[in-house]
Amino acid sequence: MLNQLETKTADELESQLLDFKQWNKRSRDDNIKMMIKMAVCMANGGGGSVIFGVVDNVKGRANAILGVPKDVDTSILQRRVHERTDPHLTPQFEDIFVEEGTTRLLLMNVFPSSPPYTTTDGSATIRQGKECIPLTGTLRRQMMSTSSEMDFTAEVVQEDWKELFSHSAMERVREIMSRERVDETLLSLSDEDLLRSIGALKDRYLTKGSLLLVGKPEAISKFIPQHKWSYRKMISDTDYSQRDDGVHAIPVALYELERYIAVDNPMVTVEAGLVHPEFSTYPTIALREALLNAFGHRDYRMMGTIMLKQYKDKLILTNPGEFVGGITPQNILHHPPVARNNHLMDLLDRLKLVNRSNLGVSRIFRSLLIEGKEPPVYREIGSNIELTFISSPLNKNFKNIVNHMSQENLHVDVDHLLVLQYLIRHEEIDTTIAAEVAQRSLEQARELLSKMQNEFHLLEAVGRGKGRYFTLSRNAYEILKGDLEYERQQSLDKEAVKIRVLSILKTGRSLTNKEVRQLTGMNRKQVHRMIQELKTNGVQVIGKGAGTKYIYKS
């Protein structure tokens, strides 16, 4: 295309998906502002690319190509665009090296996603033809009303479905349906009737979503070349001992990936009377839900692969596409369900492969936490979503406490499990931390901790007011760690309280007996005894009666 600049201007080469911009030598900030504006414009218009370093109204390569400075750091540019767009956009930058100008051009690729997008100050444009026009209220309403029409997986593949259909993929679908105890009436249908009943066949054509479910690999490669999955058994961050790549339908890919994981997914047997249940390092429920979510929510308009890396101590699952609809790693557990590929997710739901009520993420968390294992970790890295499972052993005592609560007819949900799991590692928790851990509001976290104290008797409160925090109760401690551990922790807690009071006094602030009681949860006599013990550390008592205060003097 650059060779065409000999006879055409860059403006003549521009299109819906391509724009040229000259680099402003006088102001790098102006260039960043232009990048942010163009990223929003292209994203709202369905994606596209911008080449920086080309004058758009002259002919001749030597005249048109001026280039960009060689010291421009693309990672900084990417971060600035990400920070100043809402929802965040993370364009990909590439260098194009030429002979003219500075010898360097900069290509910014903006991938299609889920508009509308704006700058952080609320302004927005949208690509229409070769122009970026204001994204007015009317255009925004039209965009939202037609969002369902933008679903890539709902597009129809105009070829005879039987030529695209994979019997082995359909067999895998039926196996999963049977395992999930789907209605026998649905299972008894012929392949064609089953596909038609769930909306996978429109007239005699498959949709791209149904092709992803029951299509032959060669058909998927032809019509959905973006679809790909990969497995790596990692030796280190840079080396692997085993690999596999495929373009199979989702149920077949699911089977292959689970098979690879199972080779190095140790089982632990727990003796419980006549029954000896087995528990794997990575619970099957968590793995299946995570893999199906990765395939169901990935952005099929982007090139990329669903990558599963299996390390000795963790699993990392990555899929192309950013979070949509306001979902973030910090609210994913309780956020209302949002789907990029509504048609595909509907098909998976009707086949009972997934649940559209946002139970999938909760199942992932619960299946790990109920065994006393680390919760999963979600991250958004560039234009990809990463999910990490930590290889942690079964905690039999944690299972015991969950079983104990069940026997008491007390339902322990994911929020409770997250708080308990945190307390195993950190010994104490307050409302602010509980809100962060359980992904709840402060008010919800306050109610959560209160219920775990007053109804479940799993927690004990220490202190009052803003200094209030919670620890495991004696009963919970005895089940989880044993009585001796509880006594040891009580001793540590007492020392921690003394250190806390002493540190406040060392700031120059005085405290009354009442204030120390509110801070620590102790009674009047306990505070008095503690102050006596702290006198050797420089604490002094001044005044008498109600006017008594504690101060520190070195």
PDB file of C-alpha atoms in Angstrom, residues 39 43 74-75 77-83 85 87-93 108-111 113 117 302 322 380-384:
ATOM      1  CA  ALA A  39      -8.696   4.772  19.192  1.00  0.00           C
ATOM      2  CA  ALA A  43     -13.398   1.172  18.331  1.00  0.00           C
ATOM      3  CA  THR A  74       4.965   2.315  22.338  1.00  0.00           C
ATOM      4  CA  SER A  75       4.366   0.855  25.817  1.00  0.00           C
ATOM      5  CA  LEU A  77       1.520   5.238  24.278  1.00  0.00           C
ATOM      6  CA  GLN A  78      -0.504   2.093  24.936  1.00  0.00           C
ATOM      7  CA  ARG A  79      -0.760   2.913  28.641  1.00  0.00           C
ATOM      8  CA  ARG A  80      -1.883   6.510  27.957  1.00  0.00           C
ATOM      9  CA  VAL A  81      -4.653   5.346  25.613  1.00  0.00           C
ATOM     10  CA  HIS A  82      -5.737   2.723  28.142  1.00  0.00           C
ATOM     11  CA  GLU A  83      -5.855   5.265  30.986  1.00  0.00           C
ATOM     12  CA  THR A  85     -10.540   5.832  27.495  1.00  0.00           C
ATOM     13  CA  PRO A  87     -14.247   1.589  28.975  1.00  0.00           C
ATOM     14  CA  HIS A  88     -10.505   1.065  28.677  1.00  0.00           C
ATOM     15  CA  LEU A  89      -9.075   0.427  25.220  1.00  0.00           C
ATOM     16  CA  THR A  90      -5.713  -1.265  24.728  1.00  0.00           C
ATOM     17  CA  PRO A  91      -4.603  -0.870  21.108  1.00  0.00           C
ATOM     18  CA  GLN A  92      -1.695  -2.902  19.759  1.00  0.00           C
ATOM     19  CA  PHE A  93       1.244  -0.991  18.250  1.00  0.00           C
ATOM     20  CA  MET A 108      -1.944   1.393  15.838  1.00  0.00           C
ATOM     21  CA  ASN A 109      -4.399  -1.506  15.625  1.00  0.00           C
ATOM     22  CA  VAL A 110      -7.734  -1.083  17.413  1.00  0.00           C
ATOM     23  CA  PHE A 111      -9.641  -4.352  17.661  1.00  0.00           C
ATOM     24  CA  SER A 113     -15.133  -4.982  20.812  1.00  0.00           C
ATOM     25  CA  TYR A 117     -16.415   4.021  23.982  1.00  0.00           C
ATOM     26  CA  MET A 302      -9.835 -10.848  17.134  1.00  0.00           C
ATOM     27  CA  GLU A 322     -11.432  -7.683  27.291  1.00  0.00           C
ATOM     28  CA  GLU A 380      -7.043  -8.222  32.365  1.00  0.00           C
ATOM     29  CA  ILE A 381      -3.777  -8.041  30.440  1.00  0.00           C
ATOM     30  CA  GLY A 382      -3.935  -5.855  27.357  1.00  0.00           C
ATOM     31  CA  SER A 383      -6.689  -7.269  25.160  1.00  0.00           C
ATOM     32  CA  ASN A 384      -6.745 -10.626  26.962  1.00  0.00           C
TER      33      ASN A 384
END
